[in-house]
Amino acid sequence: MRLGRAMKNRPGMLLAAAILLFSVPLLSGEGIRDSLALMTEDSARRHVDYLAGDDLEGRRAGFPGCAKAEEYIAKKFEEAGLAPTGDIVDKKEKRRGYYQTFSISSKRTTRNCLALYEGSDAALKDEVVVIGAHHDHVGNGGQENLQQLGKATERDGIWNGADDNASGTAALLLAAQAFAVAKLPTRRSILFATFSAEEEG
């Protein structure tokens, strides 16, 4: 697994912190400090380690490794208490899940992961700010070729995708957790969205 470049300058941490600082300029210093305290290098690394791990086989959209990433992301959204904003899973109750399922070929489907953090201003909460990252990558050598440039590693054929885009997904998850756990007030709602099939174009 190639985590060095993804974590060297802590881009996920910086992005998550920037999201907080620019999204909630009216927060007290204490509120920002409490939220940023949730964003540690260890928590970022745990997300990246899982998402870029060999078990997820490079997260190629429509393959089992990508589905595992989607399940992980949905679980983190649920743990944070964010509202599911994907497809309707119960038509009678009009209840939604965290997945938005779509087809990318005649044989493969994949899922975006969507969760909402509701705004606090009754006049503005229907306006939505989208914070997104893509969670898919290019898979492994056993799958059809897709921009698999260079060598994966010397020991296997997996393109792990730590910096494309496990680090961005980790930053999004850290920001989502910080908003939800610290109950940061935002006038507008925030849609946290991780997208699949970015590598498919």
JSON list of C-alpha atoms in Angstrom, two decimals:
[
{"chain": "A", "resi": 1, "resn": "MET", "atom": "CA", "xyz": [0.00, 0.00, 0.00]},
{"chain": "A", "resi": 2, "resn": "ARG", "atom": "CA", "xyz": [1.33, 3.45, -0.90]},
{"chain": "A", "resi": 3, "resn": "LEU", "atom": "CA", "xyz": [0.30, 5.84, 1.87]},
{"chain": "A", "resi": 4, "resn": "GLY", "atom": "CA", "xyz": [3.42, 8.02, 1.87]},
{"chain": "A", "resi": 5, "resn": "ARG", "atom": "CA", "xyz": [2.39, 10.66, -0.64]},
{"chain": "A", "resi": 6, "resn": "ALA", "atom": "CA", "xyz": [-1.19, 10.78, 0.62]},
{"chain": "A", "resi": 7, "resn": "MET", "atom": "CA", "xyz": [-0.21, 11.38, 4.23]},
{"chain": "A", "resi": 8, "resn": "LYS", "atom": "CA", "xyz": [3.14, 13.16, 3.87]},
{"chain": "A", "resi": 9, "resn": "ASN", "atom": "CA", "xyz": [1.67, 16.66, 4.01]},
{"chain": "A", "resi": 10, "resn": "ARG", "atom": "CA", "xyz": [-1.58, 15.60, 5.64]},
{"chain": "A", "resi": 11, "resn": "PRO", "atom": "CA", "xyz": [-3.75, 16.90, 2.77]},
{"chain": "A", "resi": 12, "resn": "GLY", "atom": "CA", "xyz": [-6.87, 15.28, 4.15]},
{"chain": "A", "resi": 13, "resn": "MET", "atom": "CA", "xyz": [-6.40, 16.99, 7.50]},
{"chain": "A", "resi": 14, "resn": "LEU", "atom": "CA", "xyz": [-5.79, 20.35, 5.85]},
{"chain": "A", "resi": 15, "resn": "LEU", "atom": "CA", "xyz": [-8.81, 20.00, 3.58]},
{"chain": "A", "resi": 16, "resn": "ALA", "atom": "CA", "xyz": [-11.11, 18.99, 6.43]},
{"chain": "A", "resi": 17, "resn": "ALA", "atom": "CA", "xyz": [-9.87, 21.90, 8.55]},
{"chain": "A", "resi": 18, "resn": "ALA", "atom": "CA", "xyz": [-10.36, 24.32, 5.65]},
{"chain": "A", "resi": 19, "resn": "ILE", "atom": "CA", "xyz": [-13.91, 23.06, 5.13]},
{"chain": "A", "resi": 20, "resn": "LEU", "atom": "CA", "xyz": [-14.68, 23.87, 8.75]},
{"chain": "A", "resi": 21, "resn": "LEU", "atom": "CA", "xyz": [-12.97, 27.22, 8.87]},
{"chain": "A", "resi": 22, "resn": "PHE", "atom": "CA", "xyz": [-14.55, 28.55, 5.68]},
{"chain": "A", "resi": 23, "resn": "SER", "atom": "CA", "xyz": [-17.99, 27.01, 6.22]},
{"chain": "A", "resi": 24, "resn": "VAL", "atom": "CA", "xyz": [-18.70, 28.35, 9.68]},
{"chain": "A", "resi": 25, "resn": "PRO", "atom": "CA", "xyz": [-17.00, 31.76, 10.00]},
{"chain": "A", "resi": 26, "resn": "LEU", "atom": "CA", "xyz": [-19.32, 32.90, 12.80]},
{"chain": "A", "resi": 27, "resn": "LEU", "atom": "CA", "xyz": [-18.42, 30.09, 15.19]},
{"chain": "A", "resi": 28, "resn": "SER", "atom": "CA", "xyz": [-16.72, 30.90, 18.44]},
{"chain": "A", "resi": 29, "resn": "GLY", "atom": "CA", "xyz": [-13.07, 29.92, 18.72]},
{"chain": "A", "resi": 30, "resn": "GLU", "atom": "CA", "xyz": [-14.04, 27.24, 21.22]},
{"chain": "A", "resi": 31, "resn": "GLY", "atom": "CA", "xyz": [-16.50, 25.63, 18.80]},
{"chain": "A", "resi": 32, "resn": "ILE", "atom": "CA", "xyz": [-13.86, 25.42, 16.09]},
{"chain": "A", "resi": 33, "resn": "ARG", "atom": "CA", "xyz": [-11.28, 24.03, 18.53]},
{"chain": "A", "resi": 34, "resn": "ASP", "atom": "CA", "xyz": [-13.70, 21.32, 19.68]},
{"chain": "A", "resi": 35, "resn": "SER", "atom": "CA", "xyz": [-14.41, 20.33, 16.08]},
{"chain": "A", "resi": 36, "resn": "LEU", "atom": "CA", "xyz": [-10.78, 20.35, 15.00]},
{"chain": "A", "resi": 37, "resn": "ALA", "atom": "CA", "xyz": [-9.92, 18.17, 17.99]},
{"chain": "A", "resi": 38, "resn": "LEU", "atom": "CA", "xyz": [-11.85, 15.36, 16.28]},
{"chain": "A", "resi": 39, "resn": "MET", "atom": "CA", "xyz": [-9.54, 15.59, 13.27]},
{"chain": "A", "resi": 40, "resn": "THR", "atom": "CA", "xyz": [-6.37, 13.82, 14.22]},
{"chain": "A", "resi": 41, "resn": "GLU", "atom": "CA", "xyz": [-3.70, 12.33, 12.03]},
{"chain": "A", "resi": 42, "resn": "ASP", "atom": "CA", "xyz": [-4.54, 8.92, 13.51]},
{"chain": "A", "resi": 43, "resn": "SER", "atom": "CA", "xyz": [-8.22, 9.17, 12.59]},
{"chain": "A", "resi": 44, "resn": "ALA", "atom": "CA", "xyz": [-7.35, 10.28, 9.04]},
{"chain": "A", "resi": 45, "resn": "ARG", "atom": "CA", "xyz": [-4.86, 7.45, 8.70]},
{"chain": "A", "resi": 46, "resn": "ARG", "atom": "CA", "xyz": [-7.42, 4.88, 9.89]},
{"chain": "A", "resi": 47, "resn": "HIS", "atom": "CA", "xyz": [-9.82, 5.91, 7.12]},
{"chain": "A", "resi": 48, "resn": "VAL", "atom": "CA", "xyz": [-7.09, 5.88, 4.47]},
{"chain": "A", "resi": 49, "resn": "ASP", "atom": "CA", "xyz": [-5.64, 2.58, 5.71]},
{"chain": "A", "resi": 50, "resn": "TYR", "atom": "CA", "xyz": [-9.01, 0.89, 5.33]},
{"chain": "A", "resi": 51, "resn": "LEU", "atom": "CA", "xyz": [-10.06, 2.47, 2.04]},
{"chain": "A", "resi": 52, "resn": "ALA", "atom": "CA", "xyz": [-6.67, 1.92, 0.39]},
{"chain": "A", "resi": 53, "resn": "GLY", "atom": "CA", "xyz": [-6.16, -1.52, 1.93]},
{"chain": "A", "resi": 54, "resn": "ASP", "atom": "CA", "xyz": [-5.55, -4.58, -0.21]},
{"chain": "A", "resi": 55, "resn": "ASP", "atom": "CA", "xyz": [-8.89, -6.08, 0.90]},
{"chain": "A", "resi": 56, "resn": "LEU", "atom": "CA", "xyz": [-10.70, -3.42, -1.15]},
{"chain": "A", "resi": 57, "resn": "GLU", "atom": "CA", "xyz": [-8.74, -4.41, -4.29]},
{"chain": "A", "resi": 58, "resn": "GLY", "atom": "CA", "xyz": [-8.37, -0.87, -5.63]},
{"chain": "A", "resi": 59, "resn": "ARG", "atom": "CA", "xyz": [-12.07, 0.04, -5.28]},
{"chain": "A", "resi": 60, "resn": "ARG", "atom": "CA", "xyz": [-12.98, -0.34, -8.96]},
{"chain": "A", "resi": 61, "resn": "ALA", "atom": "CA", "xyz": [-16.59, 0.85, -9.42]},
{"chain": "A", "resi": 62, "resn": "GLY", "atom": "CA", "xyz": [-19.01, -2.03, -9.72]},
{"chain": "A", "resi": 63, "resn": "PHE", "atom": "CA", "xyz": [-16.69, -4.57, -8.09]},
{"chain": "A", "resi": 64, "resn": "PRO", "atom": "CA", "xyz": [-16.83, -5.96, -4.52]},
{"chain": "A", "resi": 65, "resn": "GLY", "atom": "CA", "xyz": [-13.98, -3.79, -3.18]},
{"chain": "A", "resi": 66, "resn": "CYS", "atom": "CA", "xyz": [-15.81, -0.60, -4.11]},
{"chain": "A", "resi": 67, "resn": "ALA", "atom": "CA", "xyz": [-18.99, -1.95, -2.52]},
{"chain": "A", "resi": 68, "resn": "LYS", "atom": "CA", "xyz": [-17.03, -2.49, 0.72]},
{"chain": "A", "resi": 69, "resn": "ALA", "atom": "CA", "xyz": [-15.87, 1.14, 0.59]},
{"chain": "A", "resi": 70, "resn": "GLU", "atom": "CA", "xyz": [-19.47, 2.28, 0.13]},
{"chain": "A", "resi": 71, "resn": "GLU", "atom": "CA", "xyz": [-20.62, 0.21, 3.11]},
{"chain": "A", "resi": 72, "resn": "TYR", "atom": "CA", "xyz": [-17.82, 1.69, 5.23]},
{"chain": "A", "resi": 73, "resn": "ILE", "atom": "CA", "xyz": [-18.73, 5.26, 4.27]},
{"chain": "A", "resi": 74, "resn": "ALA", "atom": "CA", "xyz": [-22.45, 4.71, 4.89]},
{"chain": "A", "resi": 75, "resn": "LYS", "atom": "CA", "xyz": [-21.66, 3.24, 8.31]},
{"chain": "A", "resi": 76, "resn": "LYS", "atom": "CA", "xyz": [-19.57, 6.30, 9.21]},
{"chain": "A", "resi": 77, "resn": "PHE", "atom": "CA", "xyz": [-22.39, 8.61, 8.10]},
{"chain": "A", "resi": 78, "resn": "GLU", "atom": "CA", "xyz": [-24.83, 6.64, 10.23]},
{"chain": "A", "resi": 79, "resn": "GLU", "atom": "CA", "xyz": [-22.51, 6.65, 13.25]},
{"chain": "A", "resi": 80, "resn": "ALA", "atom": "CA", "xyz": [-22.26, 10.43, 12.98]},
{"chain": "A", "resi": 81, "resn": "GLY", "atom": "CA", "xyz": [-26.06, 10.68, 12.98]},
{"chain": "A", "resi": 82, "resn": "LEU", "atom": "CA", "xyz": [-26.30, 12.28, 9.53]},
{"chain": "A", "resi": 83, "resn": "ALA", "atom": "CA", "xyz": [-29.59, 11.96, 7.66]},
{"chain": "A", "resi": 84, "resn": "PRO", "atom": "CA", "xyz": [-29.62, 9.44, 4.79]},
{"chain": "A", "resi": 85, "resn": "THR", "atom": "CA", "xyz": [-30.33, 11.23, 1.51]},
{"chain": "A", "resi": 86, "resn": "GLY", "atom": "CA", "xyz": [-29.99, 8.52, -1.12]},
{"chain": "A", "resi": 87, "resn": "ASP", "atom": "CA", "xyz": [-32.55, 6.31, -2.84]},
{"chain": "A", "resi": 88, "resn": "ILE", "atom": "CA", "xyz": [-35.90, 5.59, -1.20]},
{"chain": "A", "resi": 89, "resn": "VAL", "atom": "CA", "xyz": [-35.64, 2.21, 0.55]},
{"chain": "A", "resi": 90, "resn": "ASP", "atom": "CA", "xyz": [-39.15, 2.14, 2.03]},
{"chain": "A", "resi": 91, "resn": "LYS", "atom": "CA", "xyz": [-41.78, 3.48, -0.36]},
{"chain": "A", "resi": 92, "resn": "LYS", "atom": "CA", "xyz": [-44.57, 3.35, 2.20]},
{"chain": "A", "resi": 93, "resn": "GLU", "atom": "CA", "xyz": [-42.72, 5.50, 4.73]},
{"chain": "A", "resi": 94, "resn": "LYS", "atom": "CA", "xyz": [-40.69, 7.33, 2.05]},
{"chain": "A", "resi": 95, "resn": "ARG", "atom": "CA", "xyz": [-37.60, 6.45, 4.02]},
{"chain": "A", "resi": 96, "resn": "ARG", "atom": "CA", "xyz": [-34.25, 6.96, 2.32]},
{"chain": "A", "resi": 97, "resn": "GLY", "atom": "CA", "xyz": [-30.96, 5.11, 2.62]},
{"chain": "A", "resi": 98, "resn": "TYR", "atom": "CA", "xyz": [-27.41, 6.37, 2.20]},
{"chain": "A", "resi": 99, "resn": "TYR", "atom": "CA", "xyz": [-26.92, 4.94, -1.31]},
{"chain": "A", "resi": 100, "resn": "GLN", "atom": "CA", "xyz": [-27.76, 6.33, -4.73]},
{"chain": "A", "resi": 101, "resn": "THR", "atom": "CA", "xyz": [-27.46, 3.36, -7.08]},
{"chain": "A", "resi": 102, "resn": "PHE", "atom": "CA", "xyz": [-26.75, 3.69, -10.79]},
{"chain": "A", "resi": 103, "resn": "SER", "atom": "CA", "xyz": [-25.53, 1.58, -13.72]},
{"chain": "A", "resi": 104, "resn": "ILE", "atom": "CA", "xyz": [-22.16, 2.09, -15.36]},
{"chain": "A", "resi": 105, "resn": "SER", "atom": "CA", "xyz": [-22.43, -0.74, -17.87]},
{"chain": "A", "resi": 106, "resn": "SER", "atom": "CA", "xyz": [-24.84, -3.49, -18.85]},
{"chain": "A", "resi": 107, "resn": "LYS", "atom": "CA", "xyz": [-23.26, -5.70, -16.20]},
{"chain": "A", "resi": 108, "resn": "ARG", "atom": "CA", "xyz": [-22.20, -3.38, -13.40]},
{"chain": "A", "resi": 109, "resn": "THR", "atom": "CA", "xyz": [-23.89, -1.06, -10.93]},
{"chain": "A", "resi": 110, "resn": "THR", "atom": "CA", "xyz": [-22.32, 1.08, -8.26]},
{"chain": "A", "resi": 111, "resn": "ARG", "atom": "CA", "xyz": [-23.37, 3.59, -5.59]},
{"chain": "A", "resi": 112, "resn": "ASN", "atom": "CA", "xyz": [-22.81, 7.16, -4.50]},
{"chain": "A", "resi": 113, "resn": "CYS", "atom": "CA", "xyz": [-23.07, 7.73, -0.73]},
{"chain": "A", "resi": 114, "resn": "LEU", "atom": "CA", "xyz": [-25.18, 10.71, 0.40]},
{"chain": "A", "resi": 115, "resn": "ALA", "atom": "CA", "xyz": [-25.85, 12.18, 3.84]},
{"chain": "A", "resi": 116, "resn": "LEU", "atom": "CA", "xyz": [-27.34, 15.49, 4.94]},
{"chain": "A", "resi": 117, "resn": "TYR", "atom": "CA", "xyz": [-26.40, 17.80, 7.80]},
{"chain": "A", "resi": 118, "resn": "GLU", "atom": "CA", "xyz": [-29.45, 20.04, 8.19]},
{"chain": "A", "resi": 119, "resn": "GLY", "atom": "CA", "xyz": [-29.00, 23.77, 8.43]},
{"chain": "A", "resi": 120, "resn": "SER", "atom": "CA", "xyz": [-30.25, 25.76, 11.41]},
{"chain": "A", "resi": 121, "resn": "ASP", "atom": "CA", "xyz": [-31.83, 28.72, 9.58]},
{"chain": "A", "resi": 122, "resn": "ALA", "atom": "CA", "xyz": [-35.46, 28.04, 8.62]},
{"chain": "A", "resi": 123, "resn": "ALA", "atom": "CA", "xyz": [-35.21, 30.51, 5.72]},
{"chain": "A", "resi": 124, "resn": "LEU", "atom": "CA", "xyz": [-31.96, 29.09, 4.32]},
{"chain": "A", "resi": 125, "resn": "LYS", "atom": "CA", "xyz": [-31.79, 25.39, 5.21]},
{"chain": "A", "resi": 126, "resn": "ASP", "atom": "CA", "xyz": [-33.34, 24.37, 1.88]},
{"chain": "A", "resi": 127, "resn": "GLU", "atom": "CA", "xyz": [-30.24, 25.80, 0.21]},
{"chain": "A", "resi": 128, "resn": "VAL", "atom": "CA", "xyz": [-27.58, 23.09, 0.13]},
{"chain": "A", "resi": 129, "resn": "VAL", "atom": "CA", "xyz": [-23.79, 23.26, 0.08]},
{"chain": "A", "resi": 130, "resn": "VAL", "atom": "CA", "xyz": [-22.26, 20.09, -1.40]},
{"chain": "A", "resi": 131, "resn": "ILE", "atom": "CA", "xyz": [-18.98, 18.74, -0.04]},
{"chain": "A", "resi": 132, "resn": "GLY", "atom": "CA", "xyz": [-17.81, 15.83, -2.16]},
{"chain": "A", "resi": 133, "resn": "ALA", "atom": "CA", "xyz": [-15.03, 13.39, -2.96]},
{"chain": "A", "resi": 134, "resn": "HIS", "atom": "CA", "xyz": [-14.89, 10.27, -5.10]},
{"chain": "A", "resi": 135, "resn": "HIS", "atom": "CA", "xyz": [-14.34, 6.96, -3.36]},
{"chain": "A", "resi": 136, "resn": "ASP", "atom": "CA", "xyz": [-13.61, 4.72, -6.34]},
{"chain": "A", "resi": 137, "resn": "HIS", "atom": "CA", "xyz": [-10.21, 3.99, -7.91]},
{"chain": "A", "resi": 138, "resn": "VAL", "atom": "CA", "xyz": [-8.90, 1.88, -10.80]},
{"chain": "A", "resi": 139, "resn": "GLY", "atom": "CA", "xyz": [-8.99, -1.59, -9.29]},
{"chain": "A", "resi": 140, "resn": "ASN", "atom": "CA", "xyz": [-6.45, -4.31, -9.91]},
{"chain": "A", "resi": 141, "resn": "GLY", "atom": "CA", "xyz": [-4.70, -6.03, -12.77]},
{"chain": "A", "resi": 142, "resn": "GLY", "atom": "CA", "xyz": [-7.24, -8.83, -12.85]},
{"chain": "A", "resi": 143, "resn": "GLN", "atom": "CA", "xyz": [-10.00, -6.42, -13.84]},
{"chain": "A", "resi": 144, "resn": "GLU", "atom": "CA", "xyz": [-10.39, -4.76, -17.23]},
{"chain": "A", "resi": 145, "resn": "ASN", "atom": "CA", "xyz": [-7.78, -2.07, -17.76]},
{"chain": "A", "resi": 146, "resn": "LEU", "atom": "CA", "xyz": [-8.71, 1.45, -16.71]},
{"chain": "A", "resi": 147, "resn": "GLN", "atom": "CA", "xyz": [-5.98, 4.10, -16.53]},
{"chain": "A", "resi": 148, "resn": "GLN", "atom": "CA", "xyz": [-3.77, 1.69, -14.61]},
{"chain": "A", "resi": 149, "resn": "LEU", "atom": "CA", "xyz": [-0.56, 3.55, -15.25]},
{"chain": "A", "resi": 150, "resn": "GLY", "atom": "CA", "xyz": [2.80, 2.32, -14.00]},
{"chain": "A", "resi": 151, "resn": "LYS", "atom": "CA", "xyz": [3.22, -0.56, -11.58]},
{"chain": "A", "resi": 152, "resn": "ALA", "atom": "CA", "xyz": [0.91, -1.07, -8.62]},
{"chain": "A", "resi": 153, "resn": "THR", "atom": "CA", "xyz": [3.52, -2.55, -6.29]},
{"chain": "A", "resi": 154, "resn": "GLU", "atom": "CA", "xyz": [6.20, -5.19, -6.67]},
{"chain": "A", "resi": 155, "resn": "ARG", "atom": "CA", "xyz": [4.21, -7.70, -4.65]},
{"chain": "A", "resi": 156, "resn": "ASP", "atom": "CA", "xyz": [0.72, -7.46, -6.16]},
{"chain": "A", "resi": 157, "resn": "GLY", "atom": "CA", "xyz": [-1.40, -5.99, -8.95]},
{"chain": "A", "resi": 158, "resn": "ILE", "atom": "CA", "xyz": [-3.59, -3.71, -6.84]},
{"chain": "A", "resi": 159, "resn": "TRP", "atom": "CA", "xyz": [-3.78, 0.02, -7.50]},
{"chain": "A", "resi": 160, "resn": "ASN", "atom": "CA", "xyz": [-4.60, 0.97, -3.90]},
{"chain": "A", "resi": 161, "resn": "GLY", "atom": "CA", "xyz": [-5.48, 4.60, -4.51]},
{"chain": "A", "resi": 162, "resn": "ALA", "atom": "CA", "xyz": [-4.42, 6.12, -1.19]},
{"chain": "A", "resi": 163, "resn": "ASP", "atom": "CA", "xyz": [-4.12, 9.59, -2.71]},
{"chain": "A", "resi": 164, "resn": "ASP", "atom": "CA", "xyz": [-6.79, 9.04, -5.39]},
{"chain": "A", "resi": 165, "resn": "ASN", "atom": "CA", "xyz": [-9.04, 9.44, -3.61]},
{"chain": "A", "resi": 166, "resn": "ALA", "atom": "CA", "xyz": [-8.96, 7.69, -0.24]},
{"chain": "A", "resi": 167, "resn": "SER", "atom": "CA", "xyz": [-7.38, 10.80, 1.29]},
{"chain": "A", "resi": 168, "resn": "GLY", "atom": "CA", "xyz": [-10.16, 13.06, -0.03]},
{"chain": "A", "resi": 169, "resn": "THR", "atom": "CA", "xyz": [-12.82, 10.66, 1.21]},
{"chain": "A", "resi": 170, "resn": "ALA", "atom": "CA", "xyz": [-11.09, 10.55, 4.60]},
{"chain": "A", "resi": 171, "resn": "ALA", "atom": "CA", "xyz": [-11.14, 14.37, 4.76]},
{"chain": "A", "resi": 172, "resn": "LEU", "atom": "CA", "xyz": [-14.84, 14.39, 3.97]},
{"chain": "A", "resi": 173, "resn": "LEU", "atom": "CA", "xyz": [-15.56, 11.81, 6.68]},
{"chain": "A", "resi": 174, "resn": "LEU", "atom": "CA", "xyz": [-13.57, 13.81, 9.23]},
{"chain": "A", "resi": 175, "resn": "ALA", "atom": "CA", "xyz": [-15.46, 16.99, 8.36]},
{"chain": "A", "resi": 176, "resn": "ALA", "atom": "CA", "xyz": [-18.82, 15.19, 8.50]},
{"chain": "A", "resi": 177, "resn": "GLN", "atom": "CA", "xyz": [-17.98, 13.78, 11.91]},
{"chain": "A", "resi": 178, "resn": "ALA", "atom": "CA", "xyz": [-16.83, 17.16, 13.20]},
{"chain": "A", "resi": 179, "resn": "PHE", "atom": "CA", "xyz": [-20.02, 18.92, 12.10]},
{"chain": "A", "resi": 180, "resn": "ALA", "atom": "CA", "xyz": [-22.31, 16.21, 13.43]},
{"chain": "A", "resi": 181, "resn": "VAL", "atom": "CA", "xyz": [-20.63, 15.33, 16.72]},
{"chain": "A", "resi": 182, "resn": "ALA", "atom": "CA", "xyz": [-19.90, 18.93, 17.70]},
{"chain": "A", "resi": 183, "resn": "LYS", "atom": "CA", "xyz": [-23.33, 20.07, 16.40]},
{"chain": "A", "resi": 184, "resn": "LEU", "atom": "CA", "xyz": [-21.79, 22.97, 14.54]},
{"chain": "A", "resi": 185, "resn": "PRO", "atom": "CA", "xyz": [-24.46, 25.49, 13.50]},
{"chain": "A", "resi": 186, "resn": "THR", "atom": "CA", "xyz": [-24.72, 26.19, 9.78]},
{"chain": "A", "resi": 187, "resn": "ARG", "atom": "CA", "xyz": [-27.42, 28.38, 8.25]},
{"chain": "A", "resi": 188, "resn": "ARG", "atom": "CA", "xyz": [-27.57, 26.27, 5.09]},
{"chain": "A", "resi": 189, "resn": "SER", "atom": "CA", "xyz": [-27.69, 22.49, 4.93]},
{"chain": "A", "resi": 190, "resn": "ILE", "atom": "CA", "xyz": [-24.62, 20.51, 3.91]},
{"chain": "A", "resi": 191, "resn": "LEU", "atom": "CA", "xyz": [-24.77, 17.47, 1.67]},
{"chain": "A", "resi": 192, "resn": "PHE", "atom": "CA", "xyz": [-21.80, 15.15, 2.23]},
{"chain": "A", "resi": 193, "resn": "ALA", "atom": "CA", "xyz": [-21.45, 13.12, -0.96]},
{"chain": "A", "resi": 194, "resn": "THR", "atom": "CA", "xyz": [-18.90, 10.52, -2.00]},
{"chain": "A", "resi": 195, "resn": "PHE", "atom": "CA", "xyz": [-19.11, 9.62, -5.66]},
{"chain": "A", "resi": 196, "resn": "SER", "atom": "CA", "xyz": [-18.40, 6.37, -7.43]},
{"chain": "A", "resi": 197, "resn": "ALA", "atom": "CA", "xyz": [-17.28, 5.81, -11.05]},
{"chain": "A", "resi": 198, "resn": "GLU", "atom": "CA", "xyz": [-15.25, 9.01, -11.26]},
{"chain": "A", "resi": 199, "resn": "GLU", "atom": "CA", "xyz": [-12.47, 6.95, -12.80]},
{"chain": "A", "resi": 200, "resn": "GLU", "atom": "CA", "xyz": [-14.96, 5.70, -15.37]},
{"chain": "A", "resi": 201, "resn": "GLY", "atom": "CA", "xyz": [-15.42, 9.23, -16.62]}
]
